[in-house]
C-alpha cells in the first residue's frame, strides 16, 4: 500500500489534479474484496470487513501522502457478475466505509477478466440491456451513497448518459467510447452520435477476449497522442499481439534501468 501512496505523491508533484485507486475488474485490491478469490483465514479474509481492509488501508495511506486539495477517487465493482461474488450490497458497505477517509468520488464499474462486463462485452448482444443493468445498480447505490458516484461501462449514447445523470449519478465515464470517437462530447453537444464502433471481439475464451478488447482500447487511446486518427476496425488479435510486444519492450527497459537506480541509491546519488 505504500507503493500506492508514493505513486500518488509523485503524481501530485508532477502536476496531476488527482488519482484513482483501482479496486475493480479483478486487479489486486478487487481480489481482496472478492469472497470467491480471497480465501484467506487471517485478518485479511473472511467477512467483508476483513476483505476490505487492504483497500481501506491503501486509501488511508494515499490520502495521507497528498494534500487535502488533491482528488482521491476509488473505482470498485457495483457487482462482479459471478455467483457468490462481490455484489451491490457489498459495494454499498464499502462506499460507506470509504466516506470518512477523505475520498472525493467512487467510480462504479463491473465484472473482471472472467466476466465480459469489464470490457463492455455483453453475455447477450443487447447493448441497451447491459447499459440499463449497470444503471439500475448505480441508481440503487445512489440512494444510500454518502459520496458522489460515477458510472462507467459501455456507455456510448447521449440518451444513456443523460439517463445516468437523471438517476442521481454525478458523473458518466466514457473512456472506451472516447477512444474510438475523441470528439464525442462535442458531437453530443450538436445532437450527433458516434458513427463508428470498436470491432467486436467474438472469441469464446472470455479472459482472452477481454484482454484483446482492452488492448484495442489502449491502442486507440495511443493513436491521438501520436497525431493519428482512431482505427476501430483493427483486428483484436493484432491489437493484442502489439500490446504484448510493447509490454515486453517496456519490461526489458525497466530491467535494464533497475540496476542503475540501485547503484545510484547505494551511492547516495539522486536517481532519475
CSV table of C-alpha atoms in Angstrom, one decimal:
chain,number,residue,atom,x,y,z
A,1,UNK,CA,0.0,0.0,0.0
A,2,UNK,CA,3.0,2.3,0.5
A,3,UNK,CA,3.7,2.0,-3.3
A,4,UNK,CA,0.2,3.3,-3.9
A,5,UNK,CA,0.9,6.2,-1.6
A,6,UNK,CA,4.3,7.0,-3.1
A,7,UNK,CA,2.8,6.9,-6.6
A,8,UNK,CA,0.0,9.3,-5.6
A,9,UNK,CA,2.5,11.7,-4.1
A,10,UNK,CA,4.6,11.7,-7.2
A,11,UNK,CA,1.5,12.3,-9.3
A,12,UNK,CA,0.7,15.4,-7.3
A,13,UNK,CA,4.3,16.6,-7.6
A,14,UNK,CA,4.1,16.0,-11.4
A,15,UNK,CA,1.1,18.4,-11.6
A,16,UNK,CA,-1.8,16.0,-11.7
A,17,UNK,CA,-5.1,17.0,-10.0
A,18,UNK,CA,-5.9,13.6,-8.6
A,19,UNK,CA,-5.5,9.8,-8.7
A,20,UNK,CA,-7.9,6.9,-8.7
A,21,UNK,CA,-7.3,3.8,-6.7
A,22,UNK,CA,-8.4,0.9,-8.9
A,23,UNK,CA,-10.2,-1.7,-6.8
A,24,UNK,CA,-12.3,-3.2,-9.6
A,25,UNK,CA,-12.0,-5.7,-12.5
A,26,UNK,CA,-10.2,-8.4,-10.7
A,27,UNK,CA,-7.0,-6.5,-10.0
A,28,UNK,CA,-5.2,-6.8,-6.7
A,29,UNK,CA,-7.5,-4.8,-4.4
A,30,UNK,CA,-10.5,-6.2,-6.2
A,31,UNK,CA,-9.2,-9.7,-5.4
A,32,UNK,CA,-9.1,-8.9,-1.7
A,33,UNK,CA,-12.7,-7.7,-1.9
A,34,UNK,CA,-13.9,-10.8,-3.7
A,35,UNK,CA,-15.2,-13.7,-1.5
A,36,UNK,CA,-14.5,-16.1,-4.4
A,37,UNK,CA,-10.8,-15.1,-4.8
A,38,UNK,CA,-9.9,-14.1,-1.3
A,39,UNK,CA,-9.9,-17.4,0.7
A,40,UNK,CA,-7.6,-16.2,3.5
A,41,UNK,CA,-8.5,-17.1,7.0
A,42,UNK,CA,-6.5,-14.3,8.7
A,43,UNK,CA,-7.4,-10.6,9.3
A,44,UNK,CA,-7.3,-10.0,5.6
A,45,UNK,CA,-10.0,-12.5,4.6
A,46,UNK,CA,-13.4,-13.9,5.6
A,47,UNK,CA,-16.1,-11.3,6.4
A,48,UNK,CA,-16.3,-8.2,4.2
A,49,UNK,CA,-14.8,-6.0,6.9
A,50,UNK,CA,-11.6,-8.1,6.6
A,51,UNK,CA,-11.6,-8.3,2.8
A,52,UNK,CA,-12.0,-4.5,2.6
A,53,UNK,CA,-9.1,-3.9,4.9
A,54,UNK,CA,-6.4,-3.8,2.2
A,55,UNK,CA,-8.4,-1.2,0.2
A,56,UNK,CA,-9.2,1.0,3.2
A,57,UNK,CA,-5.7,0.9,4.5
A,58,UNK,CA,-4.4,1.8,1.0
A,59,UNK,CA,-6.8,4.7,0.7
A,60,UNK,CA,-5.7,6.0,4.1
A,61,UNK,CA,-2.1,5.8,3.0
A,62,UNK,CA,-2.8,7.6,-0.3
A,63,UNK,CA,-4.8,10.3,1.4
A,64,UNK,CA,-2.1,10.9,4.0
A,65,UNK,CA,0.6,11.2,1.2
A,66,UNK,CA,-1.1,14.0,-0.7
A,67,UNK,CA,-2.5,17.5,0.0
A,68,UNK,CA,-6.2,18.0,1.1
A,69,UNK,CA,-6.9,19.7,-2.3
A,70,UNK,CA,-5.7,16.7,-4.2
A,71,UNK,CA,-8.5,14.5,-5.5
A,72,UNK,CA,-8.6,10.9,-4.4
A,73,UNK,CA,-11.1,8.6,-6.2
A,74,UNK,CA,-11.7,4.9,-5.8
A,75,UNK,CA,-13.0,2.5,-8.5
A,76,UNK,CA,-15.0,-0.5,-7.3
A,77,UNK,CA,-17.3,-3.0,-8.9
A,78,UNK,CA,-21.0,-2.5,-8.5
A,79,UNK,CA,-21.0,-6.3,-8.9
A,80,UNK,CA,-18.6,-8.8,-10.3
A,81,UNK,CA,-21.3,-10.9,-12.1
A,82,UNK,CA,-20.2,-14.2,-10.6
A,83,UNK,CA,-22.4,-16.3,-8.4
A,84,UNK,CA,-21.5,-15.8,-4.8
A,85,UNK,CA,-19.1,-13.0,-5.6
A,86,UNK,CA,-18.9,-9.3,-4.7
A,87,UNK,CA,-22.3,-7.8,-5.1
A,88,UNK,CA,-24.2,-4.5,-4.8
A,89,UNK,CA,-24.8,-4.9,-1.1
A,90,UNK,CA,-21.0,-5.3,-0.6
A,91,UNK,CA,-20.4,-2.2,-2.8
A,92,UNK,CA,-22.8,-0.2,-0.7
A,93,UNK,CA,-21.0,-1.1,2.5
A,94,UNK,CA,-17.6,-0.4,1.1
A,95,UNK,CA,-18.7,3.0,-0.1
A,96,UNK,CA,-19.9,3.8,3.4
A,97,UNK,CA,-16.5,2.8,4.8
A,98,UNK,CA,-14.7,5.0,2.2
A,99,UNK,CA,-16.7,8.1,3.0
A,100,UNK,CA,-14.9,9.2,6.2
A,101,UNK,CA,-11.4,8.5,4.7
A,102,UNK,CA,-11.4,11.7,2.5
A,103,UNK,CA,-12.4,10.0,-0.7
A,104,UNK,CA,-13.9,12.5,-3.2
A,105,UNK,CA,-15.5,10.2,-5.7
A,106,UNK,CA,-16.4,6.5,-6.2
A,107,UNK,CA,-16.5,5.1,-9.7
A,108,UNK,CA,-18.7,2.2,-10.3
A,109,UNK,CA,-18.0,-0.5,-12.9
A,110,UNK,CA,-18.5,-4.2,-13.0
A,111,UNK,CA,-17.0,-7.6,-13.9
A,112,UNK,CA,-13.5,-8.8,-14.3
A,113,UNK,CA,-11.4,-10.7,-16.8
A,114,UNK,CA,-13.5,-13.8,-16.1
A,115,UNK,CA,-16.6,-11.8,-17.0
A,116,UNK,CA,-17.2,-9.8,-20.2
A,117,UNK,CA,-18.7,-6.9,-18.4
A,118,UNK,CA,-15.3,-5.3,-17.7
A,119,UNK,CA,-14.8,-4.5,-21.4
A,120,UNK,CA,-18.4,-3.8,-22.3
A,121,UNK,CA,-18.9,-7.3,-23.9
A,122,UNK,CA,-22.4,-8.4,-23.0
A,123,UNK,CA,-23.3,-12.1,-22.4
A,124,UNK,CA,-26.2,-11.4,-24.7
A,125,UNK,CA,-25.8,-8.9,-27.6
A,126,UNK,CA,-28.2,-6.3,-26.4
A,127,UNK,CA,-26.1,-3.3,-25.6
A,128,UNK,CA,-29.1,-1.4,-24.3
A,129,UNK,CA,-29.9,-4.2,-21.8
A,130,UNK,CA,-26.3,-4.2,-20.5
A,131,UNK,CA,-26.3,-0.4,-20.1
A,132,UNK,CA,-29.6,-0.4,-18.2
A,133,UNK,CA,-28.4,-3.2,-15.9
A,134,UNK,CA,-25.4,-1.1,-14.9
A,135,UNK,CA,-27.7,1.9,-14.4
A,136,UNK,CA,-30.1,0.0,-12.2
A,137,UNK,CA,-27.3,-1.0,-9.9
A,138,UNK,CA,-26.0,2.6,-9.8
A,139,UNK,CA,-29.4,4.1,-9.1
A,140,UNK,CA,-29.8,1.7,-6.3
A,141,UNK,CA,-26.4,2.6,-4.7
A,142,UNK,CA,-27.0,6.4,-5.2
A,143,UNK,CA,-29.9,6.2,-2.8
A,144,UNK,CA,-27.6,5.4,0.1
A,145,UNK,CA,-24.2,6.7,-1.0
A,146,UNK,CA,-22.6,9.4,1.1
A,147,UNK,CA,-20.2,10.1,-1.8
A,148,UNK,CA,-20.6,11.3,-5.4
A,149,UNK,CA,-20.8,8.3,-7.8
A,150,UNK,CA,-19.5,7.9,-11.3
A,151,UNK,CA,-20.8,5.2,-13.6
A,152,UNK,CA,-18.8,3.6,-16.4
A,153,UNK,CA,-19.2,0.6,-18.6
A,154,UNK,CA,-20.3,0.5,-22.2
A,155,UNK,CA,-21.9,4.0,-22.3
A,156,UNK,CA,-21.8,5.2,-25.9
A,157,UNK,CA,-25.0,7.1,-26.5
A,158,UNK,CA,-26.1,10.5,-25.2
A,159,UNK,CA,-29.5,9.2,-24.2
A,160,UNK,CA,-27.9,6.7,-21.9
A,161,UNK,CA,-25.5,9.3,-20.4
A,162,UNK,CA,-28.5,11.6,-19.8
A,163,UNK,CA,-30.4,8.8,-18.1
A,164,UNK,CA,-27.5,8.1,-15.9
A,165,UNK,CA,-27.3,11.7,-14.7
A,166,UNK,CA,-31.1,11.9,-14.3
A,167,UNK,CA,-30.8,8.9,-11.9
A,168,UNK,CA,-28.7,10.9,-9.5
A,169,UNK,CA,-25.2,9.7,-10.6
A,170,UNK,CA,-22.8,12.6,-10.6
A,171,UNK,CA,-20.5,11.7,-13.5
A,172,UNK,CA,-20.5,9.5,-16.6
A,173,UNK,CA,-17.4,7.6,-17.7
A,174,UNK,CA,-17.0,7.2,-21.5
A,175,UNK,CA,-13.3,6.1,-21.8
A,176,UNK,CA,-13.9,3.4,-24.4
A,177,UNK,CA,-16.3,5.5,-26.4
A,178,UNK,CA,-13.8,8.4,-26.5
A,179,UNK,CA,-11.0,6.0,-27.6
A,180,UNK,CA,-13.0,5.5,-30.8
A,181,UNK,CA,-14.6,8.9,-31.1
A,182,UNK,CA,-12.4,11.5,-29.3
A,183,UNK,CA,-14.8,14.3,-30.2
A,184,UNK,CA,-17.9,12.5,-28.8
A,185,UNK,CA,-18.8,15.2,-26.2
A,186,UNK,CA,-18.8,17.8,-29.0
A,187,UNK,CA,-20.9,15.6,-31.1
A,188,UNK,CA,-23.4,15.2,-28.3
A,189,UNK,CA,-23.5,19.0,-27.9
A,190,UNK,CA,-24.5,19.3,-31.5
A,191,UNK,CA,-27.1,16.5,-31.5
A,192,UNK,CA,-24.9,13.9,-33.2
A,193,UNK,CA,-23.8,10.4,-32.2
A,194,UNK,CA,-20.7,8.3,-32.8
A,195,UNK,CA,-20.6,7.0,-36.4
A,196,UNK,CA,-18.2,4.1,-35.7
A,197,UNK,CA,-17.7,1.4,-33.2
A,198,UNK,CA,-14.8,-0.8,-32.0
A,199,UNK,CA,-14.5,-4.0,-33.9
A,200,UNK,CA,-16.4,-6.6,-31.8
A,201,UNK,CA,-14.4,-9.5,-30.2
A,202,UNK,CA,-16.4,-12.7,-30.6
A,203,UNK,CA,-13.9,-15.2,-29.2
A,204,UNK,CA,-15.4,-17.8,-26.9
A,205,UNK,CA,-12.5,-17.7,-24.5
A,206,UNK,CA,-13.7,-14.9,-22.2
A,207,UNK,CA,-10.4,-13.9,-20.4
A,208,UNK,CA,-8.6,-13.8,-23.8
A,209,UNK,CA,-11.4,-11.9,-25.4
A,210,UNK,CA,-11.4,-9.4,-22.5
A,211,UNK,CA,-7.6,-9.0,-22.8
A,212,UNK,CA,-7.9,-8.4,-26.6
A,213,UNK,CA,-10.7,-5.8,-26.0
A,214,UNK,CA,-8.6,-3.9,-23.5
A,215,UNK,CA,-5.7,-4.0,-25.9
A,216,UNK,CA,-7.9,-2.5,-28.6
A,217,UNK,CA,-8.9,0.4,-26.3
A,218,UNK,CA,-5.3,1.1,-25.2
A,219,UNK,CA,-4.1,1.1,-28.8
A,220,UNK,CA,-6.9,3.5,-29.9
A,221,UNK,CA,-6.0,5.8,-26.9
A,222,UNK,CA,-2.4,6.0,-28.0
A,223,UNK,CA,-3.2,7.0,-31.6
A,224,UNK,CA,-4.3,10.6,-30.9
A,225,UNK,CA,-1.2,11.1,-28.8
A,226,UNK,CA,0.8,10.4,-32.0
A,227,UNK,CA,-1.4,12.7,-34.1
A,228,UNK,CA,-3.2,9.7,-35.7
A,229,UNK,CA,-6.9,9.1,-36.1
A,230,UNK,CA,-8.5,6.1,-34.4
A,231,UNK,CA,-8.7,2.8,-36.3
A,232,UNK,CA,-11.6,1.0,-34.6
A,233,UNK,CA,-11.7,-1.7,-37.3
A,234,UNK,CA,-8.3,-3.0,-36.2
A,235,UNK,CA,-8.3,-6.8,-35.7
A,236,UNK,CA,-8.3,-7.7,-32.0
A,237,UNK,CA,-5.7,-10.3,-32.5
A,238,UNK,CA,-3.3,-7.7,-33.9
A,239,UNK,CA,-4.1,-5.3,-31.1
A,240,UNK,CA,-3.4,-8.0,-28.5
A,241,UNK,CA,-0.1,-9.0,-30.2
A,242,UNK,CA,1.1,-5.4,-30.5
A,243,UNK,CA,0.2,-4.8,-26.8
A,244,UNK,CA,2.2,-7.9,-25.7
A,245,UNK,CA,5.2,-6.8,-27.7
A,246,UNK,CA,5.1,-3.3,-26.2
A,247,UNK,CA,4.8,-4.7,-22.7
A,248,UNK,CA,7.9,-6.9,-23.3
A,249,UNK,CA,9.9,-4.0,-24.6
A,250,UNK,CA,8.9,-1.9,-21.6
A,251,UNK,CA,9.9,-4.7,-19.2
A,252,UNK,CA,13.3,-5.0,-20.8
A,253,UNK,CA,13.9,-1.3,-20.4
A,254,UNK,CA,12.8,-1.5,-16.8
A,255,UNK,CA,15.1,-4.4,-16.1
A,256,UNK,CA,18.0,-2.5,-17.7
A,257,UNK,CA,17.2,0.6,-15.7
A,258,UNK,CA,16.7,-1.0,-12.3
A,259,UNK,CA,20.4,-1.8,-11.6
A,260,UNK,CA,21.4,1.8,-12.3
A,261,UNK,CA,18.7,3.0,-9.8
A,262,UNK,CA,20.0,0.7,-7.2
A,263,UNK,CA,23.6,1.8,-7.8
A,264,UNK,CA,22.6,5.4,-7.5
A,265,UNK,CA,20.7,4.8,-4.3
A,266,UNK,CA,23.6,2.9,-2.8
A,267,UNK,CA,26.0,5.8,-3.5
A,268,UNK,CA,23.6,8.5,-2.4
A,269,UNK,CA,23.1,9.9,-5.8
A,270,UNK,CA,19.6,11.1,-6.9
A,271,UNK,CA,18.1,8.7,-9.4
A,272,UNK,CA,16.2,9.8,-12.4
